[in-house]
Coordinates of C-alpha atoms in Angstrom, one line a residue:
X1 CA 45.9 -108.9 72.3
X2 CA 44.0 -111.9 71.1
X3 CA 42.6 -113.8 74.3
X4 CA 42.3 -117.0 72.7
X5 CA 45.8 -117.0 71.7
X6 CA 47.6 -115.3 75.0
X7 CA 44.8 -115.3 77.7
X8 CA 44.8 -112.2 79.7
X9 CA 46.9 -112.6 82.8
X10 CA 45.4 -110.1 85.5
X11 CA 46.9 -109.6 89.1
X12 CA 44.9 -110.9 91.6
X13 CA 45.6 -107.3 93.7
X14 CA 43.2 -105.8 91.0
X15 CA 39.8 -107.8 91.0
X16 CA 40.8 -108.0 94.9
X17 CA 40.6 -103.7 95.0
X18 CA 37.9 -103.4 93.2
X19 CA 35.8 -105.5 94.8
X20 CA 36.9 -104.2 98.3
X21 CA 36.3 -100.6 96.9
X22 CA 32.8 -101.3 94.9
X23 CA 34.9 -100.0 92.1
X24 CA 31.9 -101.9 89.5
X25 CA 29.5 -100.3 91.3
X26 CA 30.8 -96.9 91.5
X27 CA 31.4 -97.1 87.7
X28 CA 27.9 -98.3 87.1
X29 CA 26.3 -95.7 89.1
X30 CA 27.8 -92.8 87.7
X31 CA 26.9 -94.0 84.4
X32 CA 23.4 -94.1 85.2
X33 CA 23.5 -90.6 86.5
X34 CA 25.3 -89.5 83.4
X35 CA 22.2 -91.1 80.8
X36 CA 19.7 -89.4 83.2
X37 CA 21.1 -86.0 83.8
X38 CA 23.3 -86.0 80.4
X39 CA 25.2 -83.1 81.4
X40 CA 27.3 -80.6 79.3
X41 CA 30.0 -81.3 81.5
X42 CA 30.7 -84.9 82.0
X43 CA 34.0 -84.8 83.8
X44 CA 32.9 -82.0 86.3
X45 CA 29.9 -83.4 87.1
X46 CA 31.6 -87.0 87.7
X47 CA 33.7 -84.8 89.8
X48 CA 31.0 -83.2 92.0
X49 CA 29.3 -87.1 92.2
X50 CA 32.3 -88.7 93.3
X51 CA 31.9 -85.5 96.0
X52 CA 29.0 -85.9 97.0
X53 CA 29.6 -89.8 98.0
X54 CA 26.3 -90.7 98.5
X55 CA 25.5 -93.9 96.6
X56 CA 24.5 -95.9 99.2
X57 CA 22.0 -93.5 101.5
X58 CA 18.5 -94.5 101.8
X59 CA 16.6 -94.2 99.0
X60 CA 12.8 -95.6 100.0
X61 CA 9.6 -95.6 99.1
X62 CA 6.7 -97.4 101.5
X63 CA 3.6 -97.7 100.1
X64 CA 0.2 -99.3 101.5
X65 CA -3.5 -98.7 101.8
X66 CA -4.9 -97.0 104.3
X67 CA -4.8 -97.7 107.6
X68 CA -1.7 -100.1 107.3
X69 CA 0.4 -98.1 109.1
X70 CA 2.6 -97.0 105.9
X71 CA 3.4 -93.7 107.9
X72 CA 4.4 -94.8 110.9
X73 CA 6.6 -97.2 109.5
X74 CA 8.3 -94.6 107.2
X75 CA 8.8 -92.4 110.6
X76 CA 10.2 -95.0 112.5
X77 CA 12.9 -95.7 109.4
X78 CA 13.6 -92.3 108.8
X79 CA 14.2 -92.2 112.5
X80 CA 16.5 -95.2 112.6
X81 CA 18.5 -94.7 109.6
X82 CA 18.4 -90.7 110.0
X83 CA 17.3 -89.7 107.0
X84 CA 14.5 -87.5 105.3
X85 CA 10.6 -88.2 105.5
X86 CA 9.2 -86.9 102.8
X87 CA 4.9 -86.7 102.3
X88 CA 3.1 -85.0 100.2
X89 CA 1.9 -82.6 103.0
X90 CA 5.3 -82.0 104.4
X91 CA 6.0 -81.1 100.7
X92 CA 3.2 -78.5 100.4
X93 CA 3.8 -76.9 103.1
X94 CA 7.9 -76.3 102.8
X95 CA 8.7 -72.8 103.5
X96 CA 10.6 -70.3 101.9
X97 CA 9.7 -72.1 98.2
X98 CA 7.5 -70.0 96.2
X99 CA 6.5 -73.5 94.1
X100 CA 5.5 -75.5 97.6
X101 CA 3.6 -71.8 98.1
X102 CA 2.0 -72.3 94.6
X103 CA 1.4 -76.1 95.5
X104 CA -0.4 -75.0 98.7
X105 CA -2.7 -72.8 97.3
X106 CA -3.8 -75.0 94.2
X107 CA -4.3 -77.9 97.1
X108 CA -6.4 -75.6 99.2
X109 CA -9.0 -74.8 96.3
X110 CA -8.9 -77.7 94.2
X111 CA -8.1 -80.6 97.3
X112 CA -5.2 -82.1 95.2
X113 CA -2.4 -82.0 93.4
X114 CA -1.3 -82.4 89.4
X115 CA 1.0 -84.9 88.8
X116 CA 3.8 -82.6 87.8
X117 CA 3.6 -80.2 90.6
X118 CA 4.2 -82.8 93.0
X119 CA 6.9 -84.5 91.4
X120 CA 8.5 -80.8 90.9
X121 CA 8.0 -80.7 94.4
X122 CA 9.9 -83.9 94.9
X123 CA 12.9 -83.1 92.3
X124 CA 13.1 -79.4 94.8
X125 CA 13.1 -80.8 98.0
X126 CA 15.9 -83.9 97.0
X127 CA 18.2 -82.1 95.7
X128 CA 18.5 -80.2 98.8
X129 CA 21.8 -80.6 100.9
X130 CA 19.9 -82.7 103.7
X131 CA 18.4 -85.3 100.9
X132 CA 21.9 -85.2 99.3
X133 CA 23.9 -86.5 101.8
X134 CA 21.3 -88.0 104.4
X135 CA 18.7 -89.7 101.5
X136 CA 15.0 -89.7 101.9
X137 CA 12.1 -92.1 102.5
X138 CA 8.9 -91.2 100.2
X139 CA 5.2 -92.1 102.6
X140 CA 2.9 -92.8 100.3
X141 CA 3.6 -91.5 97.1
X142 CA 3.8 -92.6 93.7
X143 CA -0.1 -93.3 93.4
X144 CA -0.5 -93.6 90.4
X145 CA 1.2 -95.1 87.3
X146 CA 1.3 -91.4 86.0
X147 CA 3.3 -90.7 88.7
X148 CA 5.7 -93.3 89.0
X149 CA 6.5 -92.7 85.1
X150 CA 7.3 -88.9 85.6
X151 CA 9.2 -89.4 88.9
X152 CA 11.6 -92.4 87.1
X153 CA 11.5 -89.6 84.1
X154 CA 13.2 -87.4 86.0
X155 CA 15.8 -89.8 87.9
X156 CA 14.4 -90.4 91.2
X157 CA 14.6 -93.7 91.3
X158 CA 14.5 -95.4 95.0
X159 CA 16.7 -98.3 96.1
X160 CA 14.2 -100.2 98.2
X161 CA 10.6 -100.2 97.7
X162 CA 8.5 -101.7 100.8
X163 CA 4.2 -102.5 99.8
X164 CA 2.4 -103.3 103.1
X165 CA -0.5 -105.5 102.5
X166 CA -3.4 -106.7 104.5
X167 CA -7.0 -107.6 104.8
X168 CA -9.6 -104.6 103.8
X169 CA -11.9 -106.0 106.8
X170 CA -8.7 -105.0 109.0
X171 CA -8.3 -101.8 107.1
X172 CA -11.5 -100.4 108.0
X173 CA -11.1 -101.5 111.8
X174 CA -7.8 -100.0 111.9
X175 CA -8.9 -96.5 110.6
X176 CA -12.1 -96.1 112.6
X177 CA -9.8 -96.2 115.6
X178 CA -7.1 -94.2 114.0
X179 CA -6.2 -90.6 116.1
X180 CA -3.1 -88.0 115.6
X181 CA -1.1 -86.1 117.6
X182 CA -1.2 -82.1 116.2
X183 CA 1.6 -81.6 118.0
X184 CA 4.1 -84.4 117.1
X185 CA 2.3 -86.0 113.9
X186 CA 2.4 -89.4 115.7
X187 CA -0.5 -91.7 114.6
X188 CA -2.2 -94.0 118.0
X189 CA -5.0 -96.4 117.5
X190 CA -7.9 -96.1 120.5
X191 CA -7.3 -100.2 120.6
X192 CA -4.1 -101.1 119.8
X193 CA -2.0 -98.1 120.6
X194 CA -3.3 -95.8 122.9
X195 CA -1.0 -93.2 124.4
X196 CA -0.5 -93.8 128.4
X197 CA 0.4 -90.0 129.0
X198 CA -3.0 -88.2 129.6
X199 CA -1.7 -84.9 128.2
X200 CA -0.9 -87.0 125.0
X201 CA -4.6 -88.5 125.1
X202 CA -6.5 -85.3 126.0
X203 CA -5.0 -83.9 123.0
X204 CA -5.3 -86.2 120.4
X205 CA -8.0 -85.6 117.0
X206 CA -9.9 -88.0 114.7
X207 CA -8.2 -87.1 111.4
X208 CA -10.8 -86.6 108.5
X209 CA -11.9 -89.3 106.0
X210 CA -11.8 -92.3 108.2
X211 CA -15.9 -93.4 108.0
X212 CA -15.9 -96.7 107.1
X213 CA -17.5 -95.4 103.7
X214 CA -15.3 -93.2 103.1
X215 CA -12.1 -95.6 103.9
X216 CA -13.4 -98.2 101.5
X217 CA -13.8 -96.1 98.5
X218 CA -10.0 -94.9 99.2
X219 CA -9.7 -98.7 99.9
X220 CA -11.2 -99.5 95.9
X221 CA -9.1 -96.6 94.6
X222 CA -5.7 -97.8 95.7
X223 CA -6.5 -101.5 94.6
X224 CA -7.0 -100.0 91.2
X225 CA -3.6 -97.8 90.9
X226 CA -1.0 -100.3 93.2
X227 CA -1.8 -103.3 90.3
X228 CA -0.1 -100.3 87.8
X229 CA 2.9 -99.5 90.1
X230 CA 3.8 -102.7 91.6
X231 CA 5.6 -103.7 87.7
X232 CA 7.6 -100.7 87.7
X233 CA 9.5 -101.7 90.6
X234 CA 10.1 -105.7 90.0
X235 CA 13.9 -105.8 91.7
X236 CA 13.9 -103.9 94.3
X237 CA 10.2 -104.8 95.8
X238 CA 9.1 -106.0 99.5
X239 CA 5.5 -106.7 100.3
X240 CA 5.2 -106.9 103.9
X241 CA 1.6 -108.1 105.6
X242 CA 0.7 -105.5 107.9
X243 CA -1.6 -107.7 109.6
X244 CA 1.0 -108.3 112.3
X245 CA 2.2 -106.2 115.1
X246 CA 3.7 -103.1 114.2
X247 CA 7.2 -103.5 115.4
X248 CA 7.5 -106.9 113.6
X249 CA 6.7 -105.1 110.2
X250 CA 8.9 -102.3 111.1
X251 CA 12.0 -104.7 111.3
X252 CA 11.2 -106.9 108.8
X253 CA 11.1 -103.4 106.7
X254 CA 14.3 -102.6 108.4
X255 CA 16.2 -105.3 107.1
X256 CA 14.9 -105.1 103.6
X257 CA 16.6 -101.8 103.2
X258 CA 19.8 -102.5 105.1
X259 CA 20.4 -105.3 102.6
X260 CA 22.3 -104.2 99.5
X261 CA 20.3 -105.5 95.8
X262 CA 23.1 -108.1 94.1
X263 CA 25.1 -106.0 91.0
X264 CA 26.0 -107.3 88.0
X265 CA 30.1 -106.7 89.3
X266 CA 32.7 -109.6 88.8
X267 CA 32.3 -111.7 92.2
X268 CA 35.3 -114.4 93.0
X269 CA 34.0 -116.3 96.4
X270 CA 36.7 -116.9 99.2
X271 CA 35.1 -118.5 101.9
X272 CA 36.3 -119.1 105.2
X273 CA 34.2 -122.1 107.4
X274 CA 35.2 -121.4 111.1
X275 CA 34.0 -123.5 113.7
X276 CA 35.3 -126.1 116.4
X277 CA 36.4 -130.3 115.2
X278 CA 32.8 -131.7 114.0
X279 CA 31.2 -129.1 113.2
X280 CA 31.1 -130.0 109.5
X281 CA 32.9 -127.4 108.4
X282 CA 34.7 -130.5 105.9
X283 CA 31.0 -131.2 104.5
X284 CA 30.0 -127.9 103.9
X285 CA 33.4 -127.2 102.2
X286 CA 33.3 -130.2 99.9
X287 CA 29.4 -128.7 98.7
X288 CA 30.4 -125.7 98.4
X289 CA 33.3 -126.8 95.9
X290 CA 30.6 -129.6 94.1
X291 CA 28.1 -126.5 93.2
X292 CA 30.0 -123.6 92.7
X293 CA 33.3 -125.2 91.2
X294 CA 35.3 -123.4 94.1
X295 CA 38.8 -124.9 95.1
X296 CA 38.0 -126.9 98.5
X297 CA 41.6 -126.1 100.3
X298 CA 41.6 -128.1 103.8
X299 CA 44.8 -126.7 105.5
X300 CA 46.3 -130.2 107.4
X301 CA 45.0 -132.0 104.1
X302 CA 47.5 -129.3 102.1
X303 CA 50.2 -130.5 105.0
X304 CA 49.6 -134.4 104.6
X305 CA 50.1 -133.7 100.7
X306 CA 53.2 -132.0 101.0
X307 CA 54.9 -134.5 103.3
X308 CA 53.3 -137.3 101.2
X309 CA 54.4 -135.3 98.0
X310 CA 58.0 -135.2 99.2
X311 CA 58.4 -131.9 98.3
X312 CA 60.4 -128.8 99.3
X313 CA 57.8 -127.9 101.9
X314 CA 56.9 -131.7 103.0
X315 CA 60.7 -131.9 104.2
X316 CA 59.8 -128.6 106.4
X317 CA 56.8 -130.2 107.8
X318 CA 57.8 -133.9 108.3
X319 CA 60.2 -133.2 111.3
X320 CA 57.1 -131.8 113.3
X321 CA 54.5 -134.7 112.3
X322 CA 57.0 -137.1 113.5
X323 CA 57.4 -135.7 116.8
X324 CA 53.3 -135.6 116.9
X325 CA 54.0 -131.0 117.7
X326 CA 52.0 -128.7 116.1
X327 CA 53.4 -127.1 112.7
X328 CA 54.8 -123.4 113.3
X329 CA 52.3 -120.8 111.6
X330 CA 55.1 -119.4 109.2
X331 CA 55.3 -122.9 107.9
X332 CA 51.5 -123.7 107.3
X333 CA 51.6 -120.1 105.8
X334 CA 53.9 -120.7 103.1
X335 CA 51.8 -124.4 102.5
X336 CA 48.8 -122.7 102.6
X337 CA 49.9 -119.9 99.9
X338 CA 51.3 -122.1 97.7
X339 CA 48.2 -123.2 97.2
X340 CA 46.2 -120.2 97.2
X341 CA 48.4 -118.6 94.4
X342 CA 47.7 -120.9 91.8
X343 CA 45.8 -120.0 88.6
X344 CA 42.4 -122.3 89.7
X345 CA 41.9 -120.5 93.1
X346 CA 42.3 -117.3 91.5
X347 CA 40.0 -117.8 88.8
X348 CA 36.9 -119.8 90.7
X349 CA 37.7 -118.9 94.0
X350 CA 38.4 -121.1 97.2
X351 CA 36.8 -122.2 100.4
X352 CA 39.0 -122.4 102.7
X353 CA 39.0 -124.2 106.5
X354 CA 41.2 -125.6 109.4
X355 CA 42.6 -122.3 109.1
X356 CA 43.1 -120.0 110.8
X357 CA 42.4 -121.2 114.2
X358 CA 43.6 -117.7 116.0
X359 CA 43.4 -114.2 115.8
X360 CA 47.7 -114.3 115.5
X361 CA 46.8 -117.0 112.3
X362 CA 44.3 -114.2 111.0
X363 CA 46.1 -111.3 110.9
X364 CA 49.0 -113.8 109.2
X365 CA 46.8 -114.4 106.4
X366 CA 45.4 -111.1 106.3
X367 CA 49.1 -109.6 105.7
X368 CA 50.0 -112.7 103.1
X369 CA 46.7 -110.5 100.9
X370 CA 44.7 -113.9 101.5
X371 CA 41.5 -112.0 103.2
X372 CA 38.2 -114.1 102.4
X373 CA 35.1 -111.6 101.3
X374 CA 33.1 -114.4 103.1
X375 CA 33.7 -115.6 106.5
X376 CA 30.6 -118.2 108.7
X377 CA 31.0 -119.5 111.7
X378 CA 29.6 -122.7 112.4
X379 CA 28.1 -122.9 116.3
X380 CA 28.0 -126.7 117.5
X381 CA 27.1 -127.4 121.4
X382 CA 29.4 -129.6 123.2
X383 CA 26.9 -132.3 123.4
X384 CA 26.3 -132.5 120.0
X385 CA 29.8 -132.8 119.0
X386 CA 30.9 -135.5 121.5
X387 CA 27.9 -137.5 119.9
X388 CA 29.1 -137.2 116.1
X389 CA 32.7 -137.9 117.0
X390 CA 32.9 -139.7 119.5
X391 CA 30.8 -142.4 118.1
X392 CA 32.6 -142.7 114.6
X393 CA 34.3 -146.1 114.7
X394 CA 36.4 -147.3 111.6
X395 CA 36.7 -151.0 110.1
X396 CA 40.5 -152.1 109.4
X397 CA 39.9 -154.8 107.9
X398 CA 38.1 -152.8 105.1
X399 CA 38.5 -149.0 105.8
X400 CA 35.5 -148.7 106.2
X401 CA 33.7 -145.8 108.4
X402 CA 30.8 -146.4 110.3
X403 CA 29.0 -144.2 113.3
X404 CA 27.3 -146.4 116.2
X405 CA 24.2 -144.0 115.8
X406 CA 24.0 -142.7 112.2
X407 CA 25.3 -145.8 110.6
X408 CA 25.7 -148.9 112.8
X409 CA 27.8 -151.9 111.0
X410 CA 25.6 -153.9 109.4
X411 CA 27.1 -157.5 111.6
X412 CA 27.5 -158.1 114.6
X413 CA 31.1 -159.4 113.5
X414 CA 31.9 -155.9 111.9
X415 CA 31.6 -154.2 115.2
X416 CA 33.5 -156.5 116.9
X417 CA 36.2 -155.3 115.0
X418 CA 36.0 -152.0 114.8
X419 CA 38.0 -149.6 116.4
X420 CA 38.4 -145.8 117.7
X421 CA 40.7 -143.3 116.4
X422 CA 42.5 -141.6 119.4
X423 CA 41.1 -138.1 117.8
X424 CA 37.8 -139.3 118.8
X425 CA 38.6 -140.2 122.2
X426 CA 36.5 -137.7 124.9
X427 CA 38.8 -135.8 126.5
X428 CA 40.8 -135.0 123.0
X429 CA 37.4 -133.7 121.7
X430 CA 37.2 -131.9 124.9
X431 CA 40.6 -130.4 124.5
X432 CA 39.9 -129.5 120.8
X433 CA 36.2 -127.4 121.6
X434 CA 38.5 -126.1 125.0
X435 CA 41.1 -124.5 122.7
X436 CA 38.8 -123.4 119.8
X437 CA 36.8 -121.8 121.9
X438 CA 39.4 -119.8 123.8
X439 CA 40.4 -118.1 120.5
X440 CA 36.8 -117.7 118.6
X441 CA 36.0 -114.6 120.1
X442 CA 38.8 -112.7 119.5
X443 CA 38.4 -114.3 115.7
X444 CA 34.6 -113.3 115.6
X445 CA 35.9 -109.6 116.3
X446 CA 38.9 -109.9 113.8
X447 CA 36.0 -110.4 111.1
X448 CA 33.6 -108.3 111.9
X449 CA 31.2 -108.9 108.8
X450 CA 31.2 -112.7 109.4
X451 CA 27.8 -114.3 110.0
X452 CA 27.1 -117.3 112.4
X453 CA 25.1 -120.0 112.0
X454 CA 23.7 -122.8 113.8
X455 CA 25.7 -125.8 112.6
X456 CA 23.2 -128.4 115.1
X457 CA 21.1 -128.9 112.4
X458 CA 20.8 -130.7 109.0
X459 CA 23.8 -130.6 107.0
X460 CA 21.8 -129.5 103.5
X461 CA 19.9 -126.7 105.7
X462 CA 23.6 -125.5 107.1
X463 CA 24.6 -125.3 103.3
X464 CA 21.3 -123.4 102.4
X465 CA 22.4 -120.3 104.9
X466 CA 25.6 -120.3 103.9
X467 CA 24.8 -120.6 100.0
X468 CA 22.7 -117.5 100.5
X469 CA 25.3 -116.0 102.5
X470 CA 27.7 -116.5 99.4
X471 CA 25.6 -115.3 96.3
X472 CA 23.9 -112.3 97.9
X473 CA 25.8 -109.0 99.2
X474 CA 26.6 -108.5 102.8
X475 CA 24.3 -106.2 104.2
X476 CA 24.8 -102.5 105.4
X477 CA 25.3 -101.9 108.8
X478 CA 24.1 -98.7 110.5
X479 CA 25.9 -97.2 113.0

């Protein structure tokens, strides 16, 4: 069919699945695995991928100089996201592999490894069962160019790649303080993290190579290799300073790789502004719509038009806006997808407030097929309100809006005339924030991937947060 002729008419269920179900991504990634492993068997092993259902476990490496607490870090994420750690000693000495046994032997004489040993090592121990289904976190390794090269060779590529950085004066503090636990592994610092059981203490060792000689040349020799490695990875990179306490780097790291990297997959943006009367959810909406060309649909605007419109739905809501009584739900709904079903919201998308105001309105949309793939809500203290509302005055002589703070009237004849809209009285604001804020819990807990923001701020800083909340993925909770 020629597009430019008869343009492609596509459901909106099918863009709707497959971005619900990552169908672009799942495509993608088992293309990728098919160019890497290029097997005999194409459909089988699509099969067995589809199987093993594992795209999205933890896939890290954490690299650092010594002394920056690389290890502990990847101990404390492989502990929180219960996955593999994987180090080149833990490696060597796997049992029951005559290769780790091999590896073990060549380490003990010659006090290291080749490059392709260890990465042999690697491809063995994640393609185990435990790797497979629970992913791994690499300490330390690549170290070398060399070794990134072969590893990406043989498709281990990570997802997240975390580079802690920080001072070599601090380094060579660090490590002259450094002690490990035999037992456990655990690293404690005679300064900044000394154990407070005394069994713990009586039994802790200085590890080897930690002179502050010794730690500088390992200092020069990883300055020299990370400048090599650091390109390979240019996406999916985080440099962390170190030079911090270590539970702030550790989250900071922990966010990183609970954030999914942006895809190249068809995105249409339906946005959902929540929040009480003034919290600018109108603003945000109309900027949204300016930058991104999405369809700003305000839902008692869309109910003003229709009565205004005289159309088959304005003569179903005009009865209810003449009695001043709220508009039953089944009503707005049909309003609402009226609009929602025509071809410019379905092609660029729509940001969508006033509605809904209720969990009851929520699942109403929900079962229409109207469910946004981006939902903020806007927090506003009471205070804060009451003074952008209940300021606003308007001119009728000239229609003019003005706001006694923000934007006085420029005469003193101008404010004598201006007047209040009944909305903006106190106790109707009052009433408005009363009755939002009865339902926004249960509405917070409907959408359970929604993210809130402070709306008592600067408008443009409000639209920076939820602009990034638009254009990059949600991020991966861990249960």
């Amino acid at each position: 069919m020629d597009a430019t002729t008869a343009p492609h008419r596509i459901p909106p269920e099918m863009p709707k699945y497959g971005e619900e179900n990552h169908i672009f991504e799942l495509m993608q990634a088992m293309l990728e695995q098919l160019l890497i492993h290029r097997p005999v068997d194409p459909i089988q092993f699509m099969i067995q991928h589809l199987q093993r259902n594992n795209d999205h476990v933890p896939k890290i490496v954490v690299l650092g100089p010594p002394a920056s607490g690389k290890t502990t870090i990847a101990m404390w994420l492989s502990k929180h996201l219960n996955s593999n750690l994987l180090t080149k000693e833990n490696l060597i000495g796997k049992r029951f592999s005559p290769l780790a046994v091999e590896a073990k032997n060549y380490y003990q004489k010659f006090k290291k490894l080749p490059n392709s040993m260890l990465v042999q090592l690697m491809q063995e121990r994640m393609e185990e069962d435990d790797c497979i289904r629970r992913g791994w976190i690499l300490d330390g390794v690549p170290e070398t160019r060399e070794q990134v090269l072969m590893i990406q060779t043989q498709g281990l590529v990570p997802r997240h790649v975390i580079v802690l950085n920080a001072p070599d004066t601090v380094l060579i503090e660090r490590n002259l303080g450094k002690r490990i636990d035999p037992y456990t592994g655990e690293i404690y610092h005679t300064t900044f993290d000394w154990p407070s059981e005394p069994e713990i203490q009586n039994r802790l060792i200085e590890p080897k190579g930690i002179s502050e000689l010794e730690t500088a040349q390992k200092l020069l020799d990883y300055h020299r290799n990370i400048v090599r490695i650091l390109p390979s990875y240019p996406k999916i990179l985080k440099a962390i300073s170190a030079d911090q306490p270590c539970v702030d780097v550790f989250y900071q790291a922990l966010t990183y790789v609970q954030t999914n990297h942006r895809t190249n997959a068809p995105f249409t943006p339906r946005v959902l502004l929540c929040g009480p009367v003034g919290s600018g959810k109108s603003l945000q909406a109309a900027l949204l719509a300016q930058k991104y060309g999405l369809v700003d649909v305000c839902c008692g605007q869309l109910l003003k038009e229709a009565v205004a419109d005289k159309s088959s739905f304005g003569e179903l809501v005009q009865p209810y806006f003449e009695k001043k009584i709220t508009v039953p739900d089944s009503i707005v709904m049909k309003v609402l997808a009226s609009r929602l079903e025509k071809q410019d919201c379905l092609q660029k998308g729509w940001v969508l407030h006033d509605f809904p105001r209720d969990v009851d309105q929520a699942l109403l949309l929900h079962s229409k097929g109207y469910s946004p793939n981006r939902v903020f809500f806007l927090n506003v203290p009471l205070d804060s309100i009451l003074e952008r509302l209940t300021l606003r005055r308007i001119d009728p002589v000239t229609g003019e809006r003005f706001h006694l703070m923000y934007k006085p009237p420029p005469t003193m004849e101008i404010q004598g005339r201006l007047l209040q809209s009944p909305k903006d009285m106190e106790e109707q604001v009052k009433l408005e924030m009363d009755l939002f804020y009865r339902s926004a819990a249960e509405l917070e807990e409907f959408y359970k991937e929604a993210i809130a923001l402070n709306g008592d701020q600067d408008p443009y800083t409000v639209f920076e947060y939820i602009e990034s909340g638009v254009i990059n993925p949600l991020p991966r909770k861990v249960s």
